[in-house]
Short mmCIF file of C-alpha atoms and ligand atoms in Angstrom, two decimals:
data_model
loop_
_atom_site.label_atom_id
_atom_site.label_comp_id
_atom_site.label_asym_id
_atom_site.label_seq_id
_atom_site.Cartn_x
_atom_site.Cartn_y
_atom_site.Cartn_z
CA MET A 253 60.48 143.75 109.73
CA LEU A 254 60.68 142.93 113.42
CA ALA A 255 59.03 139.78 113.57
CA LEU A 256 61.78 138.26 111.15
CA ILE A 257 64.56 139.67 112.86
CA HIS A 258 63.19 138.23 115.97
CA CYS A 259 62.32 134.87 114.63
CA PRO A 260 64.88 133.79 111.96
CA SER A 261 64.28 130.26 112.23
CA LEU A 262 60.43 130.39 111.25
CA PRO A 263 60.54 129.56 107.48
CA LEU A 264 59.38 132.49 105.97
CA LEU A 265 56.85 130.63 103.85
CA GLN A 266 54.87 130.04 106.85
CA TYR A 267 54.47 133.56 107.55
CA LYS A 268 53.26 134.10 103.99
CA SER A 269 51.03 131.15 103.65
CA ASN A 270 50.01 130.88 106.83
CA PRO A 271 47.83 133.73 108.40
CA SER A 272 47.40 132.55 111.86
CA LEU A 273 51.17 131.91 112.17
CA LYS A 274 51.84 135.56 110.79
CA VAL A 275 49.21 137.09 113.62
CA LEU A 276 51.04 134.98 116.23
CA VAL A 277 54.50 136.53 115.43
CA LEU A 278 52.83 140.06 114.86
CA ASN A 279 50.87 139.89 118.26
CA PHE A 280 54.75 140.02 119.71
CA LEU A 281 54.86 143.52 118.74
CA ARG A 282 53.12 146.80 120.09
CA PRO A 283 49.47 147.15 118.96
CA GLU A 284 50.24 150.56 117.64
CA ILE A 285 52.92 149.27 115.15
CA ARG A 286 50.93 145.40 114.49
CA GLU A 287 48.71 146.63 112.12
CA GLN A 288 51.40 148.64 110.22
CA ASN A 289 53.68 145.46 109.76
CA MET A 290 51.09 143.29 108.58
CA LYS A 291 50.67 145.73 105.81
CA VAL A 292 54.15 145.76 105.16
CA LEU A 293 54.92 141.98 105.53
CA ASN A 294 51.73 141.61 102.77
CA SER A 295 53.34 143.63 100.35
CA ILE A 296 56.77 142.24 99.97
CA PRO A 297 57.21 139.93 97.14
CA LEU A 298 58.04 136.46 98.46
CA HIS A 299 61.42 135.85 97.37
CA ALA A 300 62.55 139.53 98.84
CA LEU A 301 61.38 138.11 102.23
CA LEU A 302 63.42 135.11 101.71
CA VAL A 303 66.81 136.96 100.82
CA MET A 304 65.77 138.93 104.18
CA GLN A 305 65.69 135.81 106.56
CA LEU A 306 68.57 134.60 104.94
CA PHE A 307 70.65 137.51 106.20
CA SER A 308 68.72 137.86 109.57
CA GLY A 309 69.65 133.89 109.88
CA LEU A 310 73.13 134.80 109.29
CA ALA A 311 73.67 137.68 111.15
CA LEU A 312 72.40 135.80 114.21
CA SER A 313 74.43 132.56 113.97
CA GLN A 314 77.62 133.87 112.89
CA ASP A 315 78.93 135.85 115.76
CA PHE A 316 82.89 135.72 114.46
CA ASP A 317 84.85 133.63 111.99
CA PHE A 318 88.45 133.16 113.76
CA PHE A 319 90.30 134.75 116.25
CA TYR A 320 93.78 136.90 116.04
CA LEU A 321 96.12 136.09 119.08
CA VAL A 322 98.11 139.48 119.00
CA GLN A 323 101.29 139.83 121.14
CA GLN A 324 103.25 142.91 121.58
CA TRP A 325 107.14 143.38 121.71
CA PRO A 326 107.52 145.52 124.85
CA GLY A 327 110.50 147.28 123.83
CA SER A 328 108.71 148.66 120.66
CA PHE A 329 105.77 149.81 122.73
CA CYS A 330 108.01 151.71 124.72
CA ASP A 331 110.41 152.84 122.37
CA THR A 332 107.92 155.32 120.58
CA GLN A 333 107.51 159.17 120.86
CA LYS A 334 104.60 158.43 123.65
CA SER A 335 107.10 156.15 125.77
CA CYS A 336 105.41 153.87 128.36
CA CYS A 337 105.02 152.99 131.78
CA TYR A 338 105.85 149.75 133.87
CA PRO A 339 103.08 148.00 135.40
CA THR A 340 103.07 148.31 139.52
CA THR A 341 104.16 145.00 139.58
CA GLY A 342 107.38 145.83 137.98
CA LYS A 343 109.45 145.48 134.90
CA PRO A 344 107.95 142.99 132.76
CA ALA A 345 110.16 140.22 131.19
CA ALA A 346 111.86 140.89 127.85
CA ASP A 347 109.29 138.70 126.21
CA PHE A 348 106.21 138.95 123.95
CA GLY A 349 103.26 140.18 125.57
CA ILE A 350 99.52 139.46 124.82
CA HIS A 351 97.79 142.01 123.31
CA GLY A 352 94.59 140.68 123.21
CA LEU A 353 92.46 137.81 121.22
CA TRP A 354 90.41 139.21 119.20
CA PRO A 355 87.27 137.72 117.37
CA ASN A 356 87.27 138.60 113.67
CA TYR A 357 85.23 138.06 110.57
CA GLU A 358 86.88 136.35 107.19
CA SER A 359 85.51 139.89 105.52
CA GLY A 360 88.23 141.34 107.29
CA SER A 361 86.08 143.55 109.29
CA TYR A 362 85.33 142.75 113.29
CA PRO A 363 82.61 143.06 116.08
CA SER A 364 83.40 145.25 118.98
CA ASN A 365 82.06 145.92 122.54
CA CYS A 366 79.27 143.65 122.20
CA ASP A 367 77.78 143.03 125.71
CA PRO A 368 77.65 146.08 127.98
CA ASN A 369 75.93 144.39 130.38
CA ASN A 370 78.81 142.04 130.97
CA PRO A 371 81.65 144.14 132.30
CA PHE A 372 84.94 142.93 133.44
CA ASN A 373 84.83 141.12 136.64
CA PRO A 374 88.33 140.43 138.39
CA SER A 375 86.92 138.11 140.72
CA GLU A 376 86.36 135.86 137.71
CA THR A 377 89.66 135.62 136.81
CA SER A 378 91.68 135.88 140.37
CA ASP A 379 93.29 132.61 139.83
CA LEU A 380 94.78 133.46 136.47
CA LYS A 381 95.85 137.19 138.01
CA LYS A 382 99.69 136.17 138.49
CA SER A 383 99.85 134.48 134.94
CA MET A 384 98.03 137.83 133.42
CA GLN A 385 100.79 139.96 135.21
CA THR A 386 103.62 137.97 133.67
CA ASN A 387 102.01 136.92 130.12
CA TRP A 388 99.76 140.20 129.57
CA PRO A 389 101.51 142.82 131.24
CA THR A 390 100.37 146.56 130.79
CA LEU A 391 102.81 149.23 129.56
CA ALA A 392 100.34 152.06 129.43
CA CYS A 393 100.86 155.20 131.49
CA PRO A 394 99.85 155.63 134.27
CA SER A 395 101.20 152.59 135.76
CA ASN A 396 98.77 150.34 136.94
CA ASP A 397 98.22 146.70 137.85
CA GLY A 398 96.79 145.69 134.51
CA THR A 399 93.26 145.55 135.37
CA GLU A 400 92.70 148.57 132.82
CA PHE A 401 94.34 146.89 129.88
CA TRP A 402 92.35 143.50 130.77
CA SER A 403 89.07 145.36 131.17
CA HIS A 404 89.70 147.03 128.12
CA GLU A 405 90.42 143.67 126.09
CA TRP A 406 87.64 142.06 127.63
CA GLU A 407 85.01 144.86 126.74
CA LYS A 408 86.06 145.58 123.45
CA HIS A 409 86.89 142.02 122.16
CA GLY A 410 86.21 139.29 124.94
CA THR A 411 82.62 140.28 124.71
CA CYS A 412 82.31 139.52 120.94
CA SER A 413 83.32 135.95 121.73
CA GLU A 414 81.27 135.21 124.74
CA SER A 415 79.34 132.61 122.74
CA VAL A 416 82.25 130.55 122.85
CA LEU A 417 84.23 131.65 125.93
CA LYS A 418 83.14 132.71 129.14
CA GLN A 419 85.14 135.80 130.87
CA HIS A 420 87.26 133.14 132.84
CA ASP A 421 87.44 130.91 129.53
CA TYR A 422 88.80 133.82 127.43
CA PHE A 423 91.62 134.83 129.58
CA GLU A 424 92.58 131.09 130.33
CA THR A 425 92.34 130.69 126.47
CA ALA A 426 94.74 133.36 125.66
CA LEU A 427 97.16 132.44 128.22
CA GLN A 428 97.19 128.97 127.03
CA LEU A 429 97.69 130.04 123.67
CA LYS A 430 100.52 132.16 124.47
CA ALA A 431 102.15 129.22 125.93
CA LYS A 432 101.82 127.18 122.91
CA VAL A 433 103.48 129.88 120.78
CA ASP A 434 106.96 130.90 121.74
CA LEU A 435 107.56 133.57 119.56
CA LEU A 436 111.00 134.95 121.02
CA GLY A 437 112.57 131.64 120.95
CA ALA A 438 111.46 130.76 117.42
CA LEU A 439 113.04 134.35 116.16
CA LYS A 440 116.14 133.42 118.57
CA VAL A 441 116.97 130.16 117.02
CA ALA A 442 116.98 131.90 113.57
CA GLY A 443 119.37 134.73 114.97
CA VAL A 444 116.99 136.89 115.46
CA ASN A 445 117.79 138.79 118.69
CA PRO A 446 115.99 141.98 120.44
CA ASP A 447 119.39 143.71 120.16
CA GLY A 448 118.68 146.93 118.47
CA SER A 449 119.75 145.58 115.06
CA SER A 450 118.11 145.24 111.65
CA TYR A 451 116.32 142.21 110.37
CA SER A 452 114.76 141.42 107.04
CA LEU A 453 111.12 141.28 107.48
CA LYS A 454 111.03 138.14 105.43
CA ASP A 455 113.45 136.40 108.08
CA ILE A 456 111.35 137.16 110.84
CA LYS A 457 108.36 135.73 109.25
CA ASP A 458 110.20 132.55 108.01
CA ALA A 459 111.37 132.05 111.79
CA ILE A 460 108.06 132.55 113.26
CA LYS A 461 106.42 130.09 110.58
CA ALA A 462 109.10 127.44 110.77
CA GLY A 463 108.76 127.74 114.90
CA THR A 464 104.96 127.68 114.96
CA GLY A 465 104.23 126.12 111.91
CA TYR A 466 101.96 128.94 110.96
CA THR A 467 102.42 132.46 108.69
CA PRO A 468 102.38 135.50 111.39
CA TRP A 469 101.27 138.80 109.85
CA ILE A 470 103.96 141.56 111.23
CA GLN A 471 102.65 144.69 112.86
CA CYS A 472 105.16 147.85 112.68
CA ASN A 473 105.42 150.91 114.66
CA THR A 474 108.21 153.39 114.06
CA ASP A 475 110.82 154.50 116.76
CA PRO A 476 111.29 158.49 117.74
CA SER A 477 113.58 158.58 114.70
CA GLY A 478 111.03 157.39 112.24
CA ASN A 479 112.78 153.89 111.82
CA SER A 480 110.11 150.82 111.56
CA GLN A 481 110.42 148.29 114.02
CA LEU A 482 108.94 144.89 114.98
CA TYR A 483 105.70 146.06 117.30
CA GLN A 484 103.22 143.32 117.05
CA VAL A 485 102.87 139.68 115.48
CA TYR A 486 99.09 138.51 114.75
CA LEU A 487 98.41 134.36 114.54
CA CYS A 488 95.32 132.98 113.83
CA ILE A 489 93.14 130.70 116.17
CA ASP A 490 90.17 128.57 115.38
CA LYS A 491 86.69 129.83 116.24
CA THR A 492 86.77 127.52 119.29
CA GLY A 493 89.97 129.04 120.38
CA SER A 494 91.88 125.67 120.50
CA ASP A 495 93.92 125.69 117.48
CA LEU A 496 96.33 127.44 115.47
CA ILE A 497 95.22 128.06 111.85
CA GLU A 498 96.47 129.88 108.34
CA CYS A 499 94.82 133.53 108.51
CA PRO A 500 91.88 133.49 106.55
CA VAL A 501 92.42 137.42 106.16
CA PHE A 502 95.41 139.60 107.25
CA PRO A 503 94.95 143.05 108.72
CA ARG A 504 96.24 145.74 106.76
CA GLY A 505 99.30 147.82 107.14
CA LYS A 506 103.10 148.06 106.21
CA CYS A 507 106.33 147.29 107.29
CA ALA A 508 109.80 148.62 105.98
CA SER A 509 111.70 145.48 104.28
CA GLU A 510 113.86 145.63 107.14
CA ILE A 511 113.04 146.60 110.52
CA GLU A 512 114.38 147.00 113.81
CA PHE A 513 114.17 144.61 116.93
CA PRO A 514 114.79 146.90 119.77
CA SER A 515 115.89 145.59 123.03
CA PHE A 516 113.47 145.76 126.32
P1 5GP B 290 95.48 150.13 115.11
O1 5GP B 290 94.71 151.09 114.40
O2 5GP B 290 96.42 150.48 116.15
O3 5GP B 290 95.99 148.98 114.18
O4 5GP B 290 94.33 148.96 116.38
C1 5GP B 290 93.58 149.77 117.42
C2 5GP B 290 92.84 149.13 117.87
O5 5GP B 290 91.46 148.08 116.99
C3 5GP B 290 93.50 147.59 118.27
O6 5GP B 290 94.53 147.53 119.39
C4 5GP B 290 92.45 146.43 118.07
O7 5GP B 290 91.71 146.78 119.18
C5 5GP B 290 91.60 147.15 117.17
N1 5GP B 290 91.91 146.49 115.81
C6 5GP B 290 92.74 146.97 114.87
N2 5GP B 290 92.92 146.08 113.95
C7 5GP B 290 92.04 144.80 113.98
C8 5GP B 290 91.74 143.51 113.46
O8 5GP B 290 92.17 143.25 112.45
N3 5GP B 290 90.71 142.79 114.19
C9 5GP B 290 90.27 143.21 114.95
N4 5GP B 290 89.47 142.47 115.99
N5 5GP B 290 90.69 144.25 116.22
C10 5GP B 290 91.52 145.28 115.74
P1 5GP B 291 93.55 148.74 121.49
O1 5GP B 291 94.39 149.16 120.92
O2 5GP B 291 93.34 147.22 122.01
O3 5GP B 291 91.65 149.38 121.08
O4 5GP B 291 93.49 149.55 122.90
C1 5GP B 291 94.49 149.12 123.57
C2 5GP B 291 94.11 149.94 124.97
O5 5GP B 291 94.63 149.58 126.18
C3 5GP B 291 94.48 151.54 124.90
O6 5GP B 291 93.46 152.44 125.51
C4 5GP B 291 95.74 151.72 125.53
O7 5GP B 291 95.94 152.87 126.34
C5 5GP B 291 95.53 150.41 126.66
N1 5GP B 291 96.87 149.71 127.02
C6 5GP B 291 97.28 149.50 128.44
N2 5GP B 291 98.11 148.91 128.41
C7 5GP B 291 98.77 148.69 126.85
C8 5GP B 291 99.74 147.80 126.64
O8 5GP B 291 100.59 147.26 126.99
N3 5GP B 291 99.45 147.70 124.99
C9 5GP B 291 98.70 148.61 124.19
N4 5GP B 291 98.83 148.19 122.94
N5 5GP B 291 97.40 149.16 124.88
C10 5GP B 291 97.63 148.87 126.17
#
């Protein structure tokens, strides 16, 4: 079995029909399990091997299908039971901030923590730090300069799109995408302002669609009195990180039909 997983590009027919290849592949295994694997391989019908090869090939070639670009409204992050802390660099601007760029599968599930050997390394993104402080500010407590949030996002999500975006490019891509998508501008043009009043979820979605060209997914949280409020906006990005796309699948969760847009 190990041999099949490690060598998915070799046509399985060859494993079955070519004894020397089978031995070659089995030679990669430890001697004590080689014999056992040879027996297992010989006992599996060819059609079952073909199906298994298909799945092992898919798993290796398809890291993820698309990204969610997730932006948070700072007023809603702070306006909860848990409250928030401003970063050591000062109160962020009253604008949406990046939460993350998350590789996802079209099935709705997602990979996470894909490469423990590649932790966040601030020196790789030192040229982006100022822009990250402005556009990707942390609001978690205790106050810090953002490094903890960026490390978390890189390690949980960024490492799962390493095949496409190395560490520097991952952060640069997220910043470039945010610059392309002016969520607050799109909402304001439609008369949806962060003034603590309530707006219909439909008006919010329509405004973002009109401004960006793409359908967003809105995530709500609740203020201390239990009111539903605009917390995060999800937009979908193609696998290369270059273009917005219509979302192949939306996350789960519900907002009320009228939601608050708190000030910050
Ligand atoms: P929550 O439970 O607050 O929706 O999500 C908690 C965390 O799980 C998010 O901040 C994110 O790291 C991860 N997460 C939740 N939903 C998704 C999703 O649809 N795709 C990805 N890639 N991560 C998600
Ligand atoms: P996620 O929900 O993405 O899995 O986890 C987010 C993590 O980043 C949490 O551990 C949270 O404490 C931390 N974090 C730091 N700053 C922020 C922030 O501004 N917003 C959010 N949502 N999480 C933050």
